[in-house]
Amino acid sequence: MPPPLLRLLSGLAIRSADPANVQPYFSAERKSWLSPDDTLSILMIIGGDIVQRAVAQLAGSGPLTPYWHFAPVAFSFGWLAYSVSALTSAVGDGRLMPQPDCGIQVVNAKSGYGRQNASWVLGRLVRDREKHKFGVHPQAGSDHQKSKPADKSQPARDEKSKKKGSSLTVVFYRTVSGKDAPQAGVPARDWVYWSGVAVILFQLAISVIPGALRGNWVVLMVTVGGTVLALLGSGLPQWREEKYAARKIEKGSEVVCLTRGNGSTFAMVVISETGIRLEDLAGGRDKRQWTTSVMSALLSILWIVLLLTVEGLDGDAWYLLAVGGLGMVQNVVAAGAQRSASALGFHFEPLDERRDVVRGDKVMKTLKEAEKRQPGVGLAMLKIFFPGELRPEEQQYWDKKRVEKAAMDMAANGNNVPPTSEPERGSQVLGASSEHAETLAASSLDISGGSLQTQPSSPSASTALLYDPNANS
């Protein structure tokens, strides 16, 4: 006769194998799969950060009014979680835009001032542009091409460089200008925008099905309510104002360098004569509004009411799950999609790769070529890619470029420029030939912070050296 414990275990095993004992467990699973009502409540509280980035992508792209704009971000499960975090931000730092997910440095090529970027949309601009594959072309107009005949092995070297990947690629972008040019800070409507509109309409179509088949209109009520709340939350005026918080360029031009920093293989230079100041945009200006705090609190309450409505849903939960799942897919795609510069609100001229793309096998060579294309660009990025000491010949070269740039800036501003009737004299000052620049570098001129300062011992001699090309003869 077996021991009592063994008989007990064997009896449990026999009873557990009975179909009558197994059926309750499977019936509960069957009920959950037939109508996942409880699952919907759990899904409503995840994915808030995805919703925030999706709204940041599409903010300001639709029709605008002083109190609201249309941003096609579909209703999804993450809106409840986002509404709570938005309320926290509105009461705290007052910001709606997310922090930049692509850390870059922004340097003004004219002043040499740099700052760490605090603008989400500027970070996305660099992230999406650096993914573009630029061809390898000989640098047009370079001294190397002018001094040497055509090299038959150049295509082979270019192909080898293309396979290896260049050490640094500098791309020049120029903003469009003219009366018919699109306005800076107003994004173009691309496939991400129109896919959001299509998903919203498709969600409404799905929610009608249970009402038409069985008279259950609760799914339609929840979908319409969630869509209205999502469009209200994504259409707050602060979204667009905070996204493009910068002054307009009213006179002159702005040359700004954008790069991830030392070790990066890509840098973009934006030359703007119209539009908004990217240097201001990088500062992440505060654009908080008291109406945003009020609306965020009201929307949070309404989202909780919607959650309670979803919790009381009895049957046809699969339709609402399809609506929320489709919205989640749209949010994920919108939050991470690679977009054109126009879709981000920056409108550039068509890119000419032979004119606007500078790349080489050495970072120093690329910076020198970029300096030739646009004075100040190479100097602005020199300290980023070469924070340490330079070689003597490199130091001499960049000292000469600093003197040339300072002379050009003073001539452009009209400071201490003596009248002259010789047209070629001004061109020599602007051109800053090599011998004259070396004379300036060795003279009593002192370079400090990117500007020229004359030594008090002989200011007249310094001025003569700066503006008289024949002073050293």
Tab-separated table of C-alpha atoms in Angstrom:
chain	number	residue	atom	x	y	z
A	1	MET	CA	0.000	0.000	0.000
A	2	PRO	CA	1.520	3.376	-0.957
A	3	PRO	CA	2.260	6.001	1.689
A	4	PRO	CA	-0.459	8.639	2.378
A	5	LEU	CA	1.545	11.457	0.787
A	6	LEU	CA	2.055	9.484	-2.421
A	7	ARG	CA	-1.644	8.613	-2.564
A	8	LEU	CA	-2.526	12.298	-2.106
A	9	LEU	CA	-0.245	13.408	-4.940
A	10	SER	CA	-1.500	10.693	-7.257
A	11	GLY	CA	-5.086	11.713	-6.521
A	12	LEU	CA	-4.327	15.334	-7.363
A	13	ALA	CA	-2.742	14.281	-10.621
A	14	ILE	CA	-5.794	12.225	-11.568
A	15	ARG	CA	-8.198	15.058	-10.731
A	16	SER	CA	-6.100	17.669	-12.608
A	17	ALA	CA	-6.279	15.555	-15.729
A	18	ASP	CA	-10.053	15.593	-15.624
A	19	PRO	CA	-11.473	17.916	-18.413
A	20	ALA	CA	-13.981	19.314	-15.940
A	21	ASN	CA	-11.145	20.710	-13.822
A	22	VAL	CA	-9.268	22.216	-16.802
A	23	GLN	CA	-12.277	23.885	-18.427
A	24	PRO	CA	-12.523	26.956	-16.077
A	25	TYR	CA	-8.982	28.026	-16.945
A	26	PHE	CA	-9.538	27.749	-20.675
A	27	SER	CA	-12.899	29.466	-20.469
A	28	ALA	CA	-11.274	32.488	-18.805
A	29	GLU	CA	-8.663	32.640	-21.555
A	30	ARG	CA	-11.354	32.235	-24.175
A	31	LYS	CA	-13.302	35.158	-22.692
A	32	SER	CA	-10.189	37.341	-22.668
A	33	TRP	CA	-9.499	36.625	-26.337
A	34	LEU	CA	-13.115	37.127	-27.377
A	35	SER	CA	-13.308	40.562	-25.751
A	36	PRO	CA	-10.060	42.017	-24.331
A	37	ASP	CA	-11.780	44.719	-22.265
A	38	ASP	CA	-9.262	44.703	-19.413
A	39	THR	CA	-6.310	44.897	-21.807
A	40	LEU	CA	-7.534	48.214	-23.217
A	41	SER	CA	-7.288	49.928	-19.838
A	42	ILE	CA	-3.675	48.813	-19.457
A	43	LEU	CA	-2.716	49.906	-22.973
A	44	MET	CA	-4.133	53.397	-22.373
A	45	ILE	CA	-1.268	54.277	-19.994
A	46	ILE	CA	1.786	53.390	-22.150
A	47	GLY	CA	3.588	55.236	-24.947
A	48	GLY	CA	3.379	58.860	-23.757
A	49	ASP	CA	6.895	59.791	-24.969
A	50	ILE	CA	6.067	58.506	-28.469
A	51	VAL	CA	3.018	60.760	-28.631
A	52	GLN	CA	5.093	63.801	-27.627
A	53	ARG	CA	7.639	63.265	-30.412
A	54	ALA	CA	4.879	62.621	-32.948
A	55	VAL	CA	3.212	65.929	-32.076
A	56	ALA	CA	6.596	67.690	-32.231
A	57	GLN	CA	7.092	66.377	-35.768
A	58	LEU	CA	3.707	67.567	-37.049
A	59	ALA	CA	3.180	70.755	-35.036
A	60	GLY	CA	2.505	73.774	-37.234
A	61	SER	CA	2.130	71.819	-40.476
A	62	GLY	CA	-1.653	72.151	-40.858
A	63	PRO	CA	-4.034	75.101	-41.203
A	64	LEU	CA	-3.313	77.824	-38.655
A	65	THR	CA	-5.513	80.092	-36.538
A	66	PRO	CA	-4.490	82.377	-33.646
A	67	TYR	CA	-5.937	79.866	-31.148
A	68	TRP	CA	-5.396	76.460	-32.724
A	69	HIS	CA	-3.663	74.637	-35.586
A	70	PHE	CA	-4.302	71.267	-37.154
A	71	ALA	CA	-1.679	68.591	-36.457
A	72	PRO	CA	-2.824	65.129	-37.661
A	73	VAL	CA	-1.668	62.979	-34.743
A	74	ALA	CA	-4.064	60.042	-34.422
A	75	PHE	CA	-5.777	58.872	-31.242
A	76	SER	CA	-3.767	56.058	-29.653
A	77	PHE	CA	-3.200	54.316	-26.348
A	78	GLY	CA	-0.424	56.680	-25.241
A	79	TRP	CA	-2.451	59.876	-25.086
A	80	LEU	CA	-3.560	59.420	-21.481
A	81	ALA	CA	0.016	58.973	-20.256
A	82	TYR	CA	1.152	61.923	-22.338
A	83	SER	CA	-1.610	64.191	-21.002
A	84	VAL	CA	-0.363	63.671	-17.442
A	85	SER	CA	3.272	64.350	-18.383
A	86	ALA	CA	2.215	67.424	-20.424
A	87	LEU	CA	0.399	68.792	-17.390
A	88	THR	CA	3.526	68.276	-15.283
A	89	SER	CA	5.664	70.138	-17.827
A	90	ALA	CA	3.123	72.945	-18.239
A	91	VAL	CA	3.039	73.558	-14.499
A	92	GLY	CA	6.836	73.127	-14.151
A	93	ASP	CA	9.197	74.394	-16.852
A	94	GLY	CA	6.339	75.418	-19.158
A	95	ARG	CA	7.645	73.538	-22.217
A	96	LEU	CA	5.800	71.249	-24.601
A	97	MET	CA	8.580	70.335	-27.055
A	98	PRO	CA	10.771	67.345	-26.130
A	99	GLN	CA	14.474	67.659	-25.475
A	100	PRO	CA	16.736	67.225	-28.542
A	101	ASP	CA	17.364	63.559	-29.346
A	102	CYS	CA	20.361	64.476	-31.523
A	103	GLY	CA	22.987	66.478	-29.652
A	104	ILE	CA	24.683	69.046	-31.907
A	105	GLN	CA	26.806	72.173	-31.596
A	106	VAL	CA	25.767	75.415	-33.284
A	107	VAL	CA	28.485	77.917	-34.251
A	108	ASN	CA	28.037	81.320	-35.858
A	109	ALA	CA	30.641	81.483	-38.628
A	110	LYS	CA	30.768	85.294	-38.551
A	111	SER	CA	31.216	85.872	-34.825
A	112	GLY	CA	32.721	82.503	-33.925
A	113	TYR	CA	30.319	82.114	-30.976
A	114	GLY	CA	29.118	78.580	-30.331
A	115	ARG	CA	26.500	76.951	-28.143
A	116	GLN	CA	25.013	73.580	-27.370
A	117	ASN	CA	21.758	73.083	-29.219
A	118	ALA	CA	18.531	73.130	-27.203
A	119	SER	CA	16.119	72.951	-30.153
A	120	TRP	CA	14.479	69.633	-30.976
A	121	VAL	CA	13.756	70.529	-34.597
A	122	LEU	CA	17.363	71.630	-35.277
A	123	GLY	CA	18.624	68.305	-33.966
A	124	ARG	CA	16.215	66.465	-36.263
A	125	LEU	CA	17.391	68.610	-39.192
A	126	VAL	CA	20.981	67.445	-38.724
A	127	ARG	CA	19.963	63.848	-37.999
A	128	ASP	CA	17.944	63.543	-41.195
A	129	ARG	CA	20.483	65.366	-43.389
A	130	GLU	CA	23.467	63.288	-42.300
A	131	LYS	CA	21.678	60.122	-43.444
A	132	HIS	CA	21.804	61.406	-47.020
A	133	LYS	CA	24.501	59.820	-49.176
A	134	PHE	CA	26.513	62.483	-50.960
A	135	GLY	CA	28.620	61.644	-53.982
A	136	VAL	CA	32.387	62.090	-54.121
A	137	HIS	CA	33.378	64.931	-56.442
A	138	PRO	CA	36.629	66.793	-57.080
A	139	GLN	CA	36.589	70.085	-55.216
A	140	ALA	CA	35.819	72.616	-57.920
A	141	GLY	CA	37.932	75.714	-57.908
A	142	SER	CA	40.490	74.441	-55.426
A	143	ASP	CA	44.119	75.474	-55.639
A	144	HIS	CA	45.071	71.834	-56.092
A	145	GLN	CA	43.084	71.613	-59.312
A	146	LYS	CA	44.426	74.894	-60.649
A	147	SER	CA	48.069	74.083	-60.015
A	148	LYS	CA	48.111	70.472	-61.193
A	149	PRO	CA	46.942	68.835	-64.423
A	150	ALA	CA	44.112	66.345	-64.446
A	151	ASP	CA	45.004	63.113	-62.714
A	152	LYS	CA	43.806	59.985	-64.515
A	153	SER	CA	43.807	58.041	-61.274
A	154	GLN	CA	41.437	60.514	-59.599
A	155	PRO	CA	38.252	58.450	-60.267
A	156	ALA	CA	39.862	55.383	-58.711
A	157	ARG	CA	40.837	57.352	-55.610
A	158	ASP	CA	37.363	58.842	-55.386
A	159	GLU	CA	35.807	55.378	-55.551
A	160	LYS	CA	38.177	54.134	-52.876
A	161	SER	CA	37.331	57.130	-50.685
A	162	LYS	CA	33.628	56.499	-51.233
A	163	LYS	CA	33.964	52.883	-50.108
A	164	LYS	CA	35.974	53.805	-47.036
A	165	GLY	CA	33.876	56.830	-46.131
A	166	SER	CA	35.311	60.322	-45.904
A	167	SER	CA	36.686	61.705	-42.672
A	168	LEU	CA	34.401	64.760	-42.817
A	169	THR	CA	31.689	66.012	-45.161
A	170	VAL	CA	30.667	69.669	-45.064
A	171	VAL	CA	27.467	70.549	-46.945
A	172	PHE	CA	26.394	74.138	-47.677
A	173	TYR	CA	22.672	74.899	-47.664
A	174	ARG	CA	21.216	78.221	-48.825
A	175	THR	CA	17.749	79.361	-47.827
A	176	VAL	CA	15.344	80.267	-50.614
A	177	SER	CA	14.477	83.931	-51.104
A	178	GLY	CA	11.938	85.878	-53.102
A	179	LYS	CA	8.308	86.925	-52.878
A	180	ASP	CA	6.972	83.489	-53.779
A	181	ALA	CA	9.395	81.616	-51.497
A	182	PRO	CA	7.815	79.521	-48.717
A	183	GLN	CA	7.904	81.074	-45.283
A	184	ALA	CA	10.476	79.782	-42.810
A	185	GLY	CA	8.892	78.032	-39.857
A	186	VAL	CA	5.914	76.807	-41.892
A	187	PRO	CA	6.491	73.103	-42.671
A	188	ALA	CA	5.572	71.596	-46.019
A	189	ARG	CA	3.016	68.788	-45.977
A	190	ASP	CA	4.656	65.478	-46.802
A	191	TRP	CA	3.644	61.822	-46.589
A	192	VAL	CA	3.872	61.858	-42.777
A	193	TYR	CA	1.224	64.590	-42.636
A	194	TRP	CA	-1.158	62.979	-45.104
A	195	SER	CA	-0.741	59.516	-43.577
A	196	GLY	CA	-1.906	60.989	-40.267
A	197	VAL	CA	-5.027	62.369	-41.937
A	198	ALA	CA	-5.699	58.996	-43.612
A	199	VAL	CA	-5.273	57.067	-40.337
A	200	ILE	CA	-7.733	59.332	-38.514
A	201	LEU	CA	-10.374	58.764	-41.190
A	202	PHE	CA	-9.701	55.016	-41.204
A	203	GLN	CA	-10.087	54.872	-37.412
A	204	LEU	CA	-13.494	56.517	-37.629
A	205	ALA	CA	-14.520	54.053	-40.340
A	206	ILE	CA	-13.540	51.064	-38.165
A	207	SER	CA	-15.427	52.407	-35.161
A	208	VAL	CA	-18.673	52.577	-37.157
A	209	ILE	CA	-18.684	48.805	-37.836
A	210	PRO	CA	-19.917	47.536	-34.406
A	211	GLY	CA	-22.644	50.171	-34.373
A	212	ALA	CA	-23.827	49.259	-37.855
A	213	LEU	CA	-23.768	45.518	-37.161
A	214	ARG	CA	-25.014	45.250	-33.556
A	215	GLY	CA	-26.015	48.754	-32.547
A	216	ASN	CA	-23.000	49.196	-30.220
A	217	TRP	CA	-22.109	52.865	-30.751
A	218	VAL	CA	-19.869	53.098	-27.681
A	219	VAL	CA	-16.799	52.299	-29.786
A	220	LEU	CA	-17.615	55.181	-32.113
A	221	MET	CA	-18.176	57.519	-29.140
A	222	VAL	CA	-14.798	56.600	-27.635
A	223	THR	CA	-13.004	56.980	-30.989
A	224	VAL	CA	-14.569	60.355	-31.755
A	225	GLY	CA	-13.919	61.589	-28.229
A	226	GLY	CA	-10.297	60.415	-28.283
A	227	THR	CA	-9.706	61.950	-31.716
A	228	VAL	CA	-11.113	65.320	-30.643
A	229	LEU	CA	-8.985	65.341	-27.484
A	230	ALA	CA	-5.876	64.345	-29.471
A	231	LEU	CA	-6.408	67.124	-32.028
A	232	LEU	CA	-7.029	69.671	-29.271
A	233	GLY	CA	-3.867	68.660	-27.418
A	234	SER	CA	-1.668	68.647	-30.515
A	235	GLY	CA	-3.113	71.950	-31.784
A	236	LEU	CA	-2.195	74.196	-28.858
A	237	PRO	CA	-0.604	77.429	-30.190
A	238	GLN	CA	2.451	77.037	-27.936
A	239	TRP	CA	3.555	73.979	-29.915
A	240	ARG	CA	4.345	76.002	-33.038
A	241	GLU	CA	5.635	79.090	-31.211
A	242	GLU	CA	8.029	77.014	-29.117
A	243	LYS	CA	9.114	74.916	-32.091
A	244	TYR	CA	10.216	77.978	-34.114
A	245	ALA	CA	11.098	80.430	-31.332
A	246	ALA	CA	13.558	82.728	-33.117
A	247	ARG	CA	13.850	86.243	-34.526
A	248	LYS	CA	13.533	86.860	-38.237
A	249	ILE	CA	16.492	87.911	-40.364
A	250	GLU	CA	15.620	91.471	-41.360
A	251	LYS	CA	18.962	92.691	-42.711
A	252	GLY	CA	22.278	91.131	-43.568
A	253	SER	CA	22.785	87.395	-43.545
A	254	GLU	CA	23.570	84.596	-41.136
A	255	VAL	CA	26.065	81.769	-41.591
A	256	VAL	CA	25.687	78.964	-39.045
A	257	CYS	CA	27.555	75.656	-38.749
A	258	LEU	CA	25.756	72.612	-37.322
A	259	THR	CA	27.588	69.437	-36.343
A	260	ARG	CA	27.513	66.693	-33.718
A	261	GLY	CA	31.034	67.661	-32.692
A	262	ASN	CA	34.515	66.188	-32.697
A	263	GLY	CA	34.491	62.706	-34.216
A	264	SER	CA	31.457	63.349	-36.385
A	265	THR	CA	31.727	62.787	-40.133
A	266	PHE	CA	29.085	65.359	-41.114
A	267	ALA	CA	28.622	69.096	-40.738
A	268	MET	CA	26.090	71.351	-42.409
A	269	VAL	CA	26.463	75.068	-43.057
A	270	VAL	CA	23.272	77.103	-43.444
A	271	ILE	CA	23.611	80.443	-45.253
A	272	SER	CA	20.470	82.478	-44.572
A	273	GLU	CA	19.544	85.834	-46.074
A	274	THR	CA	15.872	85.431	-45.155
A	275	GLY	CA	13.924	83.363	-42.658
A	276	ILE	CA	14.634	82.855	-38.957
A	277	ARG	CA	17.895	83.032	-37.026
A	278	LEU	CA	19.101	79.508	-36.317
A	279	GLU	CA	21.384	80.782	-33.570
A	280	ASP	CA	18.313	82.048	-31.707
A	281	LEU	CA	16.479	78.810	-32.394
A	282	ALA	CA	19.321	76.799	-30.872
A	283	GLY	CA	18.931	78.697	-27.613
A	284	GLY	CA	15.552	77.076	-26.875
A	285	ARG	CA	13.677	80.222	-25.934
A	286	ASP	CA	10.893	80.114	-23.360
A	287	LYS	CA	7.446	80.567	-24.946
A	288	ARG	CA	5.193	79.419	-22.128
A	289	GLN	CA	1.542	80.541	-22.075
A	290	TRP	CA	-0.908	80.468	-19.195
A	291	THR	CA	-3.579	79.071	-21.493
A	292	THR	CA	-1.422	75.989	-22.052
A	293	SER	CA	-1.503	75.136	-18.339
A	294	VAL	CA	-5.273	75.543	-18.200
A	295	MET	CA	-5.865	73.474	-21.327
A	296	SER	CA	-3.431	70.763	-20.178
A	297	ALA	CA	-5.295	70.400	-16.876
A	298	LEU	CA	-8.657	70.262	-18.635
A	299	LEU	CA	-7.460	67.708	-21.192
A	300	SER	CA	-5.996	65.492	-18.456
A	301	ILE	CA	-9.396	65.348	-16.725
A	302	LEU	CA	-11.160	64.535	-19.985
A	303	TRP	CA	-8.671	61.751	-20.792
A	304	ILE	CA	-9.372	60.165	-17.391
A	305	VAL	CA	-13.100	60.330	-18.164
A	306	LEU	CA	-12.413	58.596	-21.468
A	307	LEU	CA	-10.435	55.891	-19.637
A	308	LEU	CA	-13.404	55.210	-17.378
A	309	THR	CA	-15.615	54.943	-20.449
A	310	VAL	CA	-13.251	52.393	-21.982
A	311	GLU	CA	-13.222	50.450	-18.713
A	312	GLY	CA	-17.014	50.097	-18.893
A	313	LEU	CA	-17.009	48.823	-22.474
A	314	ASP	CA	-18.844	45.493	-22.750
A	315	GLY	CA	-18.124	43.627	-25.968
A	316	ASP	CA	-16.628	44.618	-29.334
A	317	ALA	CA	-13.347	45.538	-27.650
A	318	TRP	CA	-11.424	44.216	-30.639
A	319	TYR	CA	-12.666	47.125	-32.750
A	320	LEU	CA	-11.390	49.641	-30.225
A	321	LEU	CA	-8.150	47.687	-29.944
A	322	ALA	CA	-7.755	47.957	-33.725
A	323	VAL	CA	-8.436	51.705	-33.576
A	324	GLY	CA	-5.870	52.286	-30.824
A	325	GLY	CA	-3.306	49.953	-32.380
A	326	LEU	CA	-3.580	51.711	-35.735
A	327	GLY	CA	-3.113	55.042	-34.005
A	328	MET	CA	-0.069	53.719	-32.162
A	329	VAL	CA	1.522	52.664	-35.445
A	330	GLN	CA	0.915	56.138	-36.887
A	331	ASN	CA	2.447	57.759	-33.792
A	332	VAL	CA	5.558	55.582	-33.971
A	333	VAL	CA	6.053	56.269	-37.679
A	334	ALA	CA	5.511	60.020	-37.267
A	335	ALA	CA	7.827	60.228	-34.248
A	336	GLY	CA	10.818	58.569	-35.925
A	337	ALA	CA	10.369	59.195	-39.651
A	338	GLN	CA	13.146	60.782	-41.669
A	339	ARG	CA	11.758	63.941	-43.269
A	340	SER	CA	12.894	66.547	-45.765
A	341	ALA	CA	14.112	69.943	-44.611
A	342	SER	CA	10.966	71.589	-46.009
A	343	ALA	CA	8.770	69.265	-43.948
A	344	LEU	CA	10.698	70.416	-40.856
A	345	GLY	CA	10.113	74.081	-41.720
A	346	PHE	CA	13.479	74.899	-43.358
A	347	HIS	CA	13.302	75.719	-47.052
A	348	PHE	CA	16.609	75.451	-48.938
A	349	GLU	CA	17.656	75.899	-52.540
A	350	PRO	CA	18.243	72.720	-54.588
A	351	LEU	CA	21.586	71.206	-53.654
A	352	ASP	CA	24.393	71.244	-56.215
A	353	GLU	CA	26.779	68.586	-54.946
A	354	ARG	CA	29.752	69.838	-56.946
A	355	ARG	CA	29.343	73.336	-55.556
A	356	ASP	CA	27.888	72.730	-52.102
A	357	VAL	CA	29.493	69.483	-50.898
A	358	VAL	CA	33.050	69.510	-49.530
A	359	ARG	CA	34.664	66.264	-48.486
A	360	GLY	CA	38.137	64.802	-48.335
A	361	ASP	CA	40.271	62.091	-46.816
A	362	LYS	CA	41.551	64.423	-44.073
A	363	VAL	CA	39.541	66.633	-41.735
A	364	MET	CA	42.082	69.480	-41.946
A	365	LYS	CA	41.935	69.510	-45.746
A	366	THR	CA	38.144	69.582	-45.637
A	367	LEU	CA	38.127	72.530	-43.235
A	368	LYS	CA	40.578	74.438	-45.421
A	369	GLU	CA	38.424	73.867	-48.490
A	370	ALA	CA	35.298	74.896	-46.559
A	371	GLU	CA	37.059	78.099	-45.519
A	372	LYS	CA	37.731	78.863	-49.188
A	373	ARG	CA	34.079	78.328	-50.057
A	374	GLN	CA	32.777	80.558	-47.248
A	375	PRO	CA	35.188	82.635	-45.115
A	376	GLY	CA	34.770	81.915	-41.423
A	377	VAL	CA	33.343	78.402	-41.767
A	378	GLY	CA	36.632	76.568	-41.344
A	379	LEU	CA	37.672	78.876	-38.508
A	380	ALA	CA	34.354	78.329	-36.740
A	381	MET	CA	34.715	74.529	-36.751
A	382	LEU	CA	38.477	74.414	-36.187
A	383	LYS	CA	38.260	74.394	-32.389
A	384	ILE	CA	35.532	71.745	-32.514
A	385	PHE	CA	37.508	69.203	-34.525
A	386	PHE	CA	40.986	70.280	-33.331
A	387	PRO	CA	40.652	71.384	-29.697
A	388	GLY	CA	44.359	70.874	-29.002
A	389	GLU	CA	47.499	72.445	-30.387
A	390	LEU	CA	48.054	72.585	-34.131
A	391	ARG	CA	51.193	71.887	-36.098
A	392	PRO	CA	53.358	74.956	-36.782
A	393	GLU	CA	52.432	75.127	-40.469
A	394	GLU	CA	48.735	74.636	-39.671
A	395	GLN	CA	48.858	77.301	-36.975
A	396	GLN	CA	50.486	79.716	-39.426
A	397	TYR	CA	47.838	78.976	-42.066
A	398	TRP	CA	44.893	79.600	-39.734
A	399	ASP	CA	46.497	82.705	-38.225
A	400	LYS	CA	46.686	84.081	-41.739
A	401	LYS	CA	43.027	83.198	-42.321
A	402	ARG	CA	42.028	84.984	-39.112
A	403	VAL	CA	43.808	88.130	-40.264
A	404	GLU	CA	42.170	87.906	-43.680
A	405	LYS	CA	38.727	87.470	-42.171
A	406	ALA	CA	39.263	90.343	-39.729
A	407	ALA	CA	40.356	92.605	-42.585
A	408	MET	CA	37.299	91.612	-44.617
A	409	ASP	CA	34.968	92.276	-41.671
A	410	MET	CA	36.481	95.706	-41.015
A	411	ALA	CA	36.294	96.610	-44.691
A	412	ALA	CA	32.690	95.420	-44.893
A	413	ASN	CA	31.734	97.473	-41.833
A	414	GLY	CA	33.572	100.529	-43.162
A	415	ASN	CA	35.730	100.923	-40.066
A	416	ASN	CA	38.862	103.109	-40.500
A	417	VAL	CA	38.947	102.552	-44.249
A	418	PRO	CA	40.773	105.528	-45.817
A	419	PRO	CA	39.373	106.917	-49.080
A	420	THR	CA	41.181	105.707	-52.160
A	421	SER	CA	40.709	106.094	-55.881
A	422	GLU	CA	42.383	102.837	-56.742
A	423	PRO	CA	39.723	100.156	-57.250
A	424	GLU	CA	42.240	97.371	-57.081
A	425	ARG	CA	43.371	98.446	-53.616
A	426	GLY	CA	40.041	97.475	-52.054
A	427	SER	CA	40.080	94.157	-53.842
A	428	GLN	CA	43.547	93.467	-52.540
A	429	VAL	CA	42.374	94.159	-48.989
A	430	LEU	CA	39.350	91.881	-49.406
A	431	GLY	CA	41.370	89.226	-51.149
A	432	ALA	CA	44.156	89.377	-48.579
A	433	SER	CA	46.967	87.854	-50.611
A	434	SER	CA	49.330	85.433	-48.967
A	435	GLU	CA	52.352	87.757	-48.720
A	436	HIS	CA	50.320	90.613	-47.345
A	437	ALA	CA	48.592	88.339	-44.806
A	438	GLU	CA	51.948	87.045	-43.588
A	439	THR	CA	53.103	90.641	-43.168
A	440	LEU	CA	49.978	91.394	-41.130
A	441	ALA	CA	50.509	88.328	-38.975
A	442	ALA	CA	54.109	89.326	-38.243
A	443	SER	CA	53.306	93.020	-37.681
A	444	SER	CA	52.197	94.787	-34.541
A	445	LEU	CA	48.586	93.628	-35.074
A	446	ASP	CA	47.311	91.452	-32.267
A	447	ILE	CA	44.555	88.886	-32.865
A	448	SER	CA	42.221	88.577	-29.912
A	449	GLY	CA	38.858	86.885	-29.984
A	450	GLY	CA	38.593	86.987	-33.763
A	451	SER	CA	39.095	90.803	-34.033
A	452	LEU	CA	42.082	92.997	-34.808
A	453	GLN	CA	43.490	95.274	-32.106
A	454	THR	CA	46.322	97.681	-32.795
A	455	GLN	CA	49.133	97.947	-30.335
A	456	PRO	CA	49.183	101.351	-28.606
A	457	SER	CA	52.882	101.793	-29.468
A	458	SER	CA	52.244	102.503	-33.130
A	459	PRO	CA	48.605	102.663	-34.169
A	460	SER	CA	49.280	104.614	-37.301
A	461	ALA	CA	51.768	102.088	-38.550
A	462	SER	CA	49.334	99.277	-37.894
A	463	THR	CA	46.612	101.051	-39.825
A	464	ALA	CA	48.968	101.619	-42.700
A	465	LEU	CA	49.899	97.974	-42.745
A	466	LEU	CA	46.256	96.947	-42.758
A	467	TYR	CA	44.941	99.129	-45.533
A	468	ASP	CA	47.938	99.968	-47.693
A	469	PRO	CA	49.106	96.976	-49.732
A	470	ASN	CA	52.363	98.721	-50.548
A	471	ALA	CA	53.252	99.441	-46.926
A	472	ASN	CA	55.640	96.489	-46.719
A	473	SER	CA	57.598	97.449	-49.775
